[in-house]
Amino acid sequence: MMTVKRIALTLALACGVAGGAQAAATITIANTNAAGEGFNDPTPAAPIGGNAGTTLGQQRLIAFQHAANIWGATLTSSVPIRVAASFEALSCTADSAVLGSAGANDVYSDFPGAIKRGTWYPAALAAKLAGVDQTAPAAPHIVARFNSRLGLFADCMPGSGFYLGLDNKAGSQIDLVTVLLHELGHGLGFQTFTSGQTGEPMNGLPSVWDHYLLDNRSNKTWAEMSNTERAASAISGNGLSWAGAGVTAALPAALSPMSMLMVSGPAAGPAAGNYAVGDASFGPPLGMKPVAGQLAQVLDQGAATGLACTPLDAANQAAVRGNIALVDRGVCGFVDKAKVVQAAGAIGMVVADNEPAEVSGLGGSDPGVLIPAVRVSQVSGAKLKAALAGRPPGSSGVMASLGVNPAQLAGADGASRIRMYTPTEYSPGSTVSHYTTDARHNQLMEPAINGDLSHEVTAPADLTFSLLKDIGW
Ligand SMILES: [Zn+2]
């Protein structure tokens, strides 16, 4: 399943024939919509972004075929892959939606060519490995559904419909080809058939997925765990990683180093060390060349002015000038704080959270912000303030450096394996069968769609096919 932060939906795959000299698999789509609906919707449509269809239904089908061709040119199988697809009314509200959903139609174990014994394989992969269909000749390998009402009704993300062009220029709309590629990925095998909620394997056998899904603390795979252990790991926050060799080998070229705050200097005391930070969506990104200076806390100036929401007084200006300002979250936006400390001459900003929570980023946008900014947790903020207490405000001797850690990739665990999506609150359809949302660059197989995805499914741009290769493709 695929959702989006503001737009949620799932998508499916489409069809046709994968052609071209490099095409190594054929994907055909069975349009299961009734006359006049979904892929057969006769509403006139103007050609857009390389999609020459002249009705809504035609354009949907052409987009599907385009996505199917991308996968067809990537995969290798002597057995044509059949996808049953439809546009239907899926879950939707004014500001969130399920874009689509897809999965294998059935699973097989212990067939000729199966790599692992006693293990479920999705139908399309089983056919590839066996060299012959395991399912009934006309049955689909993959079933995919997409949201037919998206953007078209007031109760279904009005104004944020599917972009039907093939050129990945969706703007503020949802790129249908991207959603199709994602849902096809699930149907091809980017999913477990074991319940993440109860930990119970399907009919007593692990999925091929489970042999590579690793608890990065106990070093046990899902195939090796008890039901209780699996269910606990599924809501562990960041406790599950992908242990497949193909994905891990592709990781250094696919992911960016993680942003970090490094604190040092004789005055830092117990506050010295590296801090996890959340990136800002405004200002310059952190890079290999760190921005470094002394850390200076913006102090209260009276009524609600110590949060850097109003222009700094002379004492605070003197403290932050040429230094990295430490401010508290609250009262005004992060962009506002950045502009206030920037105006006072700060070269960077660290925002200390005002509530206990996992570290997250700083939202907002303003091209006027020219200094880097990050967020640290409330606990980290308290530690930094303790180090600054009693030090001269403008020359604390506590050195701060905003940069990246080349040894730690964004979205990877300590052993440089990509983490999987395991939020502490179980999310049906999303938990475990997606990559972590911490990955940078964003990945196609994260649970929510991101606007900066390409239409590529192979490394280094994307790690979807690397994972499918790990399970046998
Ligand atoms: Zn998904």
Coordinates of C-alpha atoms and ligand atoms in Angstrom, one line a residue:
M1 CA 0.0 0.0 0.0
M2 CA 1.1 3.5 -0.6
T3 CA 0.0 6.6 1.1
V4 CA 1.2 10.2 1.0
K5 CA 1.7 12.6 3.8
R6 CA -1.0 14.7 2.6
I7 CA -2.3 12.5 -0.1
A8 CA -2.6 8.9 0.4
L9 CA -3.4 6.3 -2.0
T10 CA -2.3 3.1 -3.4
L11 CA -1.6 2.2 -6.9
A12 CA -1.4 -0.6 -9.2
L13 CA 0.3 -1.6 -12.3
A14 CA -0.6 -1.7 -15.7
C15 CA 0.0 -3.5 -18.5
G16 CA 0.5 -4.3 -21.9
V17 CA 3.6 -5.8 -23.2
A18 CA 7.1 -5.0 -22.2
G19 CA 8.8 -4.4 -25.5
G20 CA 12.3 -3.4 -26.5
A21 CA 15.6 -5.1 -26.9
Q22 CA 16.3 -5.2 -23.2
A23 CA 12.8 -6.3 -22.2
A24 CA 13.3 -9.4 -20.1
A25 CA 9.9 -10.0 -18.8
T26 CA 6.4 -9.4 -20.2
I27 CA 3.7 -7.9 -18.0
T28 CA 0.1 -8.0 -19.1
I29 CA -2.7 -6.2 -17.4
A30 CA -6.3 -7.5 -17.1
N31 CA -8.6 -4.5 -16.8
T32 CA -11.3 -5.7 -14.4
N33 CA -13.3 -2.5 -14.4
A34 CA -16.9 -2.6 -15.7
A35 CA -17.9 -0.6 -18.7
G36 CA -17.9 3.1 -18.2
E37 CA -15.8 2.9 -15.0
G38 CA -12.1 3.1 -14.0
F39 CA -10.0 2.1 -17.0
N40 CA -13.1 2.4 -19.1
D41 CA -14.1 5.9 -17.8
P42 CA -15.2 7.8 -21.0
T43 CA -14.7 11.3 -19.5
P44 CA -12.8 13.3 -22.2
A45 CA -9.2 14.1 -21.3
A46 CA -6.6 16.3 -23.0
P47 CA -3.3 14.6 -23.7
I48 CA -0.7 15.4 -21.1
G49 CA 3.0 14.8 -20.5
G50 CA 3.5 12.2 -23.2
N51 CA 0.2 10.4 -22.4
A52 CA -1.8 10.6 -25.7
G53 CA -5.0 9.1 -24.3
T54 CA -8.2 11.1 -25.0
T55 CA -10.3 9.7 -22.2
L56 CA -9.6 9.4 -18.5
G57 CA -9.8 5.6 -18.8
Q58 CA -7.4 5.5 -21.7
Q59 CA -4.9 7.7 -19.9
R60 CA -5.0 5.5 -16.8
L61 CA -4.4 2.4 -18.9
I62 CA -1.5 4.1 -20.8
A63 CA 0.1 5.1 -17.5
F64 CA -0.2 1.6 -16.3
Q65 CA 1.4 0.2 -19.4
H66 CA 4.2 2.7 -19.0
A67 CA 4.9 1.5 -15.5
A68 CA 4.6 -2.1 -16.5
N69 CA 7.1 -1.5 -19.3
I70 CA 9.6 -0.1 -16.8
W71 CA 9.3 -3.2 -14.6
G72 CA 9.3 -5.4 -17.7
A73 CA 12.6 -4.0 -18.9
T74 CA 14.1 -4.6 -15.4
L75 CA 12.9 -8.1 -14.5
T76 CA 13.9 -11.4 -16.1
S77 CA 11.3 -14.1 -16.4
S78 CA 10.2 -16.5 -19.1
V79 CA 6.7 -16.5 -17.7
P80 CA 4.5 -13.5 -18.6
I81 CA 3.4 -11.7 -15.4
R82 CA -0.4 -11.1 -15.3
V83 CA -1.8 -8.2 -13.3
A84 CA -5.5 -7.8 -12.5
A85 CA -6.0 -4.1 -12.1
S86 CA -8.9 -1.7 -11.4
F87 CA -9.7 1.8 -10.3
E88 CA -12.1 1.7 -7.4
A89 CA -13.4 3.9 -4.6
L90 CA -10.8 3.5 -1.9
S91 CA -10.4 5.0 1.5
C92 CA -10.3 8.8 1.3
T93 CA -10.8 12.1 3.2
A94 CA -10.4 15.7 2.4
D95 CA -6.7 15.6 3.2
S96 CA -5.6 12.0 3.1
A97 CA -6.2 9.0 0.9
V98 CA -5.2 5.5 0.1
L99 CA -3.7 5.9 -3.4
G100 CA -3.7 2.2 -4.2
S101 CA -2.9 -1.2 -2.9
A102 CA -1.5 -4.4 -4.4
G103 CA -0.1 -7.7 -3.6
A104 CA 0.5 -11.2 -4.9
N105 CA -2.7 -13.0 -5.7
D106 CA -1.4 -16.3 -4.2
V107 CA 1.8 -17.8 -2.9
Y108 CA 3.6 -21.1 -3.4
S109 CA 6.2 -23.2 -1.5
D110 CA 8.5 -26.1 -2.3
F111 CA 7.9 -26.0 -6.1
P112 CA 10.7 -27.0 -8.5
G113 CA 13.3 -24.2 -8.5
A114 CA 12.3 -22.8 -5.1
I115 CA 15.5 -21.4 -3.5
K116 CA 14.5 -21.9 0.1
R117 CA 12.5 -24.9 1.4
G118 CA 9.4 -24.5 3.4
T119 CA 9.0 -20.9 2.4
W120 CA 6.2 -18.9 0.7
Y121 CA 7.0 -17.2 -2.7
P122 CA 4.7 -14.8 -4.4
A123 CA 3.1 -16.2 -7.6
A124 CA 5.1 -14.1 -10.1
L125 CA 8.4 -15.0 -8.5
A126 CA 7.5 -18.7 -8.1
A127 CA 6.7 -18.8 -11.9
K128 CA 10.1 -17.1 -12.7
L129 CA 12.0 -19.5 -10.5
A130 CA 10.2 -22.6 -11.7
G131 CA 10.2 -21.5 -15.3
V132 CA 6.6 -22.4 -15.5
D133 CA 3.4 -21.1 -14.1
Q134 CA 2.4 -22.4 -10.7
T135 CA -1.0 -20.8 -10.8
A136 CA -3.9 -21.6 -13.1
P137 CA -3.2 -20.4 -16.7
A138 CA -5.5 -17.4 -16.7
A139 CA -5.3 -16.4 -13.0
P140 CA -3.5 -13.2 -12.2
H141 CA -0.2 -13.2 -10.3
I142 CA -0.8 -9.8 -8.9
V143 CA -4.0 -7.9 -8.0
A144 CA -3.8 -4.1 -7.8
R145 CA -6.4 -1.4 -7.0
F146 CA -6.2 2.3 -7.4
N147 CA -8.2 5.2 -6.0
S148 CA -10.7 6.2 -8.7
R149 CA -12.1 9.3 -6.7
L150 CA -8.8 10.9 -5.9
G151 CA -8.9 14.7 -6.4
L152 CA -12.2 14.5 -8.1
F153 CA -14.5 14.9 -5.1
A154 CA -14.6 17.3 -2.1
D155 CA -14.2 14.4 0.3
C156 CA -11.2 12.9 -1.5
M157 CA -8.3 15.3 -1.5
P158 CA -9.9 17.9 -3.9
G159 CA -7.4 19.4 -6.2
S160 CA -4.7 16.7 -5.6
G161 CA -5.7 14.1 -8.2
F162 CA -3.5 11.8 -10.1
Y163 CA -1.1 13.2 -12.6
L164 CA -1.5 11.1 -15.7
G165 CA 1.5 12.3 -17.7
L166 CA 4.4 9.9 -18.2
D167 CA 7.1 12.6 -17.7
N168 CA 7.2 12.7 -13.9
K169 CA 6.2 16.4 -13.8
A170 CA 3.3 16.0 -11.4
G171 CA 3.9 19.3 -9.6
S172 CA 1.4 19.4 -6.7
Q173 CA -0.5 16.4 -8.0
I174 CA 0.1 12.7 -7.3
D175 CA 2.3 11.0 -9.9
L176 CA 0.3 7.9 -11.1
V177 CA 3.3 6.2 -12.7
T178 CA 5.2 6.4 -9.4
V179 CA 2.2 4.9 -7.6
L180 CA 2.0 2.2 -10.2
L181 CA 5.6 1.3 -9.9
H182 CA 5.3 1.2 -6.1
E183 CA 2.3 -1.1 -6.1
L184 CA 3.8 -3.3 -8.7
G185 CA 6.8 -3.7 -6.5
H186 CA 4.6 -5.1 -3.7
G187 CA 2.9 -7.5 -6.1
L188 CA 6.3 -8.8 -7.3
G189 CA 7.4 -9.6 -3.8
F190 CA 8.1 -6.5 -1.8
Q191 CA 5.9 -7.7 1.1
T192 CA 5.7 -10.3 3.7
F193 CA 2.8 -12.7 4.1
T194 CA 3.4 -13.1 7.8
S195 CA 1.2 -11.0 10.1
G196 CA 3.2 -8.1 11.5
Q197 CA 0.4 -7.6 14.1
T198 CA 0.4 -11.1 15.6
G199 CA 3.7 -12.4 14.2
E200 CA 1.9 -15.4 12.9
P201 CA 3.2 -16.9 9.7
M202 CA 0.8 -17.7 6.9
N203 CA -0.2 -21.4 7.3
G204 CA 2.8 -22.0 9.4
L205 CA 5.5 -21.2 6.9
P206 CA 7.7 -18.1 6.6
S207 CA 7.7 -15.8 3.6
V208 CA 10.9 -15.5 1.6
W209 CA 10.9 -11.9 2.9
D210 CA 11.2 -13.2 6.5
H211 CA 14.6 -14.8 5.8
Y212 CA 16.1 -11.3 5.2
L213 CA 14.1 -9.2 7.7
L214 CA 16.6 -8.9 10.6
D215 CA 16.2 -7.7 14.2
N216 CA 19.3 -5.4 14.3
R217 CA 19.6 -5.9 18.1
S218 CA 19.1 -9.6 18.5
N219 CA 20.5 -10.5 15.0
K220 CA 17.6 -12.9 14.5
T221 CA 15.7 -13.0 11.3
W222 CA 11.9 -13.1 11.3
A223 CA 12.2 -16.7 10.0
E224 CA 14.1 -17.5 13.3
M225 CA 11.8 -15.7 15.7
S226 CA 8.7 -16.6 17.7
N227 CA 5.4 -14.9 17.0
T228 CA 5.8 -12.8 20.1
E229 CA 9.3 -11.7 19.0
R230 CA 8.1 -10.8 15.5
A231 CA 5.1 -8.8 16.7
A232 CA 7.4 -6.8 19.1
S233 CA 10.0 -6.1 16.5
A234 CA 7.3 -4.8 14.1
I235 CA 6.6 -1.9 16.4
S236 CA 10.2 -1.4 17.6
G237 CA 10.7 2.0 16.1
N238 CA 13.9 1.2 14.2
G239 CA 14.7 -2.3 15.2
L240 CA 14.3 -4.1 11.9
S241 CA 16.7 -4.0 9.0
W242 CA 17.0 -5.7 5.6
A243 CA 19.9 -8.2 5.6
G244 CA 20.0 -9.0 1.9
A245 CA 23.4 -8.7 0.3
G246 CA 22.2 -6.9 -2.8
V247 CA 20.5 -4.1 -1.0
T248 CA 23.4 -3.7 1.5
A249 CA 26.0 -3.6 -1.3
A250 CA 24.0 -0.9 -3.1
L251 CA 23.4 1.3 0.0
P252 CA 26.5 3.5 0.0
A253 CA 25.8 4.8 -3.5
A254 CA 22.0 5.1 -2.9
L255 CA 21.8 6.8 0.5
S256 CA 23.2 10.1 1.7
P257 CA 25.3 10.5 4.9
M258 CA 23.2 11.4 8.0
S259 CA 23.2 14.9 9.3
M260 CA 24.8 15.3 12.7
L261 CA 25.6 17.9 15.4
M262 CA 29.1 17.4 16.8
V263 CA 29.9 19.0 20.1
S264 CA 33.5 19.3 21.4
G265 CA 35.9 21.6 23.2
P266 CA 37.3 21.8 26.7
A267 CA 34.2 23.5 28.0
A268 CA 31.8 20.9 26.6
G269 CA 32.4 18.4 29.4
P270 CA 29.8 15.6 29.4
A271 CA 28.0 17.3 26.5
A272 CA 30.8 16.4 24.1
G273 CA 29.8 13.9 21.4
N274 CA 27.7 13.4 18.3
Y275 CA 24.0 14.2 18.4
A276 CA 21.2 12.9 16.2
V277 CA 19.4 15.8 14.5
G278 CA 16.4 16.4 12.4
D279 CA 17.0 18.3 9.1
A280 CA 15.3 21.5 8.1
S281 CA 13.2 21.8 5.0
F282 CA 14.6 25.3 4.6
G283 CA 18.0 26.8 4.4
P284 CA 21.2 25.0 3.1
P285 CA 21.4 21.3 3.6
L286 CA 24.3 20.0 5.8
G287 CA 27.3 18.7 3.9
M288 CA 30.7 17.2 4.2
K289 CA 32.1 20.7 4.9
P290 CA 30.7 21.4 8.4
V291 CA 29.5 24.8 9.6
A292 CA 31.3 25.2 12.9
G293 CA 31.4 27.8 15.7
Q294 CA 30.8 28.3 19.4
L295 CA 27.4 27.3 20.7
A296 CA 25.5 30.3 22.1
Q297 CA 22.1 30.0 23.9
V298 CA 19.5 32.6 23.2
L299 CA 18.3 33.5 26.6
D300 CA 15.0 34.9 27.8
Q301 CA 14.6 38.6 27.3
G302 CA 11.4 38.9 29.3
A303 CA 7.9 38.1 28.2
A304 CA 8.1 35.3 25.7
T305 CA 11.0 36.7 23.8
G306 CA 13.6 34.1 24.6
L307 CA 12.4 31.8 21.9
A308 CA 13.9 33.9 19.2
C309 CA 10.5 34.9 17.9
T310 CA 11.2 38.6 18.1
P311 CA 14.4 40.5 17.2
L312 CA 17.1 39.7 19.7
D313 CA 18.2 42.3 22.3
A314 CA 21.8 43.6 22.4
A315 CA 23.0 40.9 24.8
N316 CA 21.6 38.0 22.8
Q317 CA 22.9 39.6 19.5
A318 CA 26.4 39.8 20.9
A319 CA 26.1 36.2 22.1
V320 CA 25.0 34.6 18.8
R321 CA 27.0 36.8 16.4
G322 CA 29.4 34.6 14.4
N323 CA 28.2 31.6 16.5
I324 CA 25.7 28.8 16.3
A325 CA 22.5 29.8 18.2
L326 CA 20.7 27.4 20.5
V327 CA 17.0 28.3 20.7
D328 CA 13.9 26.6 22.1
R329 CA 11.0 25.2 20.0
G330 CA 7.7 27.0 20.5
V331 CA 5.5 30.0 20.0
C332 CA 6.6 30.8 16.5
G333 CA 7.6 28.9 13.4
F334 CA 11.1 27.5 12.8
V335 CA 11.6 29.7 9.8
D336 CA 10.8 32.8 12.0
K337 CA 13.4 31.7 14.5
A338 CA 16.0 31.1 11.8
K339 CA 15.5 34.6 10.4
V340 CA 15.7 36.2 13.8
V341 CA 19.1 34.6 14.7
Q342 CA 20.3 35.1 11.2
A343 CA 19.6 38.8 11.4
A344 CA 21.6 38.9 14.6
G345 CA 24.6 37.3 12.8
A346 CA 24.4 33.7 13.8
I347 CA 25.9 31.2 11.4
G348 CA 23.7 28.3 12.3
M349 CA 20.8 27.3 14.5
V350 CA 20.0 24.4 16.8
V351 CA 16.4 24.1 18.0
A352 CA 15.9 22.2 21.2
D353 CA 12.6 20.4 21.3
N354 CA 10.1 21.5 24.0
E355 CA 8.5 18.1 24.5
P356 CA 9.9 14.5 24.8
A357 CA 9.8 12.9 21.4
E358 CA 12.0 11.2 18.8
V359 CA 14.0 13.6 16.8
S360 CA 12.2 15.0 13.8
G361 CA 12.8 17.7 11.3
L362 CA 12.1 21.4 11.1
G363 CA 9.3 22.2 8.7
G364 CA 8.6 25.4 6.8
S365 CA 10.1 27.2 3.8
D366 CA 11.6 30.6 3.1
P367 CA 14.3 31.4 0.6
G368 CA 15.5 34.1 2.9
V369 CA 17.0 31.7 5.3
L370 CA 20.7 31.2 4.4
I371 CA 22.0 29.5 7.5
P372 CA 21.7 25.8 8.3
A373 CA 19.3 24.7 11.0
V374 CA 18.6 21.4 12.8
R375 CA 16.4 20.1 15.7
V376 CA 17.7 18.1 18.6
S377 CA 15.6 16.3 21.2
Q378 CA 14.5 17.8 24.5
V379 CA 17.0 15.6 26.3
S380 CA 19.9 16.7 24.1
G381 CA 18.9 20.3 24.4
A382 CA 19.0 20.1 28.2
K383 CA 22.5 18.5 28.0
L384 CA 23.7 21.4 25.8
K385 CA 22.2 24.0 28.0
A386 CA 23.9 22.4 31.1
A387 CA 27.2 22.7 29.3
L388 CA 26.6 26.4 28.5
A389 CA 25.4 27.3 32.0
G390 CA 27.7 29.8 33.6
R391 CA 29.9 30.1 30.5
P392 CA 30.5 33.5 28.8
P393 CA 27.5 33.9 26.4
G394 CA 29.5 34.9 23.3
S395 CA 32.5 32.7 23.9
S396 CA 31.3 29.6 25.6
G397 CA 34.1 27.3 24.6
V398 CA 31.5 24.7 23.7
M399 CA 32.2 24.0 20.0
A400 CA 29.4 23.0 17.7
S401 CA 29.7 21.7 14.2
L402 CA 26.8 21.0 11.9
G403 CA 27.7 18.5 9.2
V404 CA 27.3 14.9 8.2
N405 CA 28.7 11.6 9.4
P406 CA 30.1 9.7 6.4
A407 CA 30.1 6.5 8.3
Q408 CA 26.3 6.7 9.0
L409 CA 23.9 6.6 6.1
A410 CA 20.5 8.2 6.5
G411 CA 18.0 5.4 7.0
A412 CA 20.7 2.7 7.8
D413 CA 21.4 0.9 11.0
G414 CA 24.8 0.8 12.7
A415 CA 26.0 -2.0 10.4
S416 CA 25.0 -0.1 7.3
R417 CA 21.9 -2.1 6.5
I418 CA 18.8 -0.2 5.5
R419 CA 16.1 -0.1 8.1
M420 CA 12.5 -1.0 7.5
Y421 CA 9.3 0.8 8.4
T422 CA 8.4 -0.2 12.0
P423 CA 6.6 2.7 13.7
T424 CA 5.8 2.1 17.3
E425 CA 2.1 2.2 16.4
Y426 CA 1.2 -0.6 14.1
S427 CA 0.1 0.6 10.7
P428 CA -1.9 -2.0 8.8
G429 CA -0.7 -2.4 5.2
S430 CA 2.4 -0.3 5.8
T431 CA 4.4 -1.7 8.8
V432 CA 7.3 -4.0 7.9
S433 CA 6.6 -4.2 4.1
H434 CA 8.2 -0.8 3.3
Y435 CA 11.6 0.9 3.7
T436 CA 12.0 3.4 6.6
T437 CA 10.9 7.0 6.0
D438 CA 14.3 8.1 7.3
A439 CA 16.0 7.1 4.0
R440 CA 17.7 9.9 2.0
H441 CA 17.4 10.0 -0.9
N442 CA 13.7 9.1 -0.7
Q443 CA 12.9 5.6 -1.8
L444 CA 10.0 4.4 -4.0
M445 CA 9.1 1.7 -1.4
E446 CA 8.6 4.1 1.5
P447 CA 5.0 4.0 2.8
A448 CA 4.2 7.5 1.7
I449 CA 4.8 9.0 -1.7
N450 CA 7.4 11.8 -1.9
G451 CA 7.5 14.4 -4.6
D452 CA 11.2 13.9 -5.5
L453 CA 11.0 10.3 -6.7
S454 CA 12.3 9.4 -10.1
H455 CA 10.7 6.6 -12.2
E456 CA 13.8 4.5 -11.7
V457 CA 13.6 1.2 -9.7
T458 CA 17.2 0.2 -9.9
A459 CA 20.3 1.3 -7.8
P460 CA 21.8 3.7 -7.3
A461 CA 18.7 5.8 -7.8
D462 CA 16.4 3.4 -6.0
L463 CA 16.7 0.2 -4.0
T464 CA 13.5 -1.6 -5.0
F465 CA 14.9 -4.0 -7.6
S466 CA 18.0 -4.7 -5.4
L467 CA 15.6 -6.1 -2.7
L468 CA 13.7 -8.1 -5.3
K469 CA 16.9 -9.6 -6.5
D470 CA 17.8 -10.5 -2.9
I471 CA 14.6 -12.6 -2.7
G472 CA 15.2 -14.4 -6.0
W473 CA 14.4 -12.1 -8.9
Ligands
ZN1 ZN 3.2 0.3 -0.3

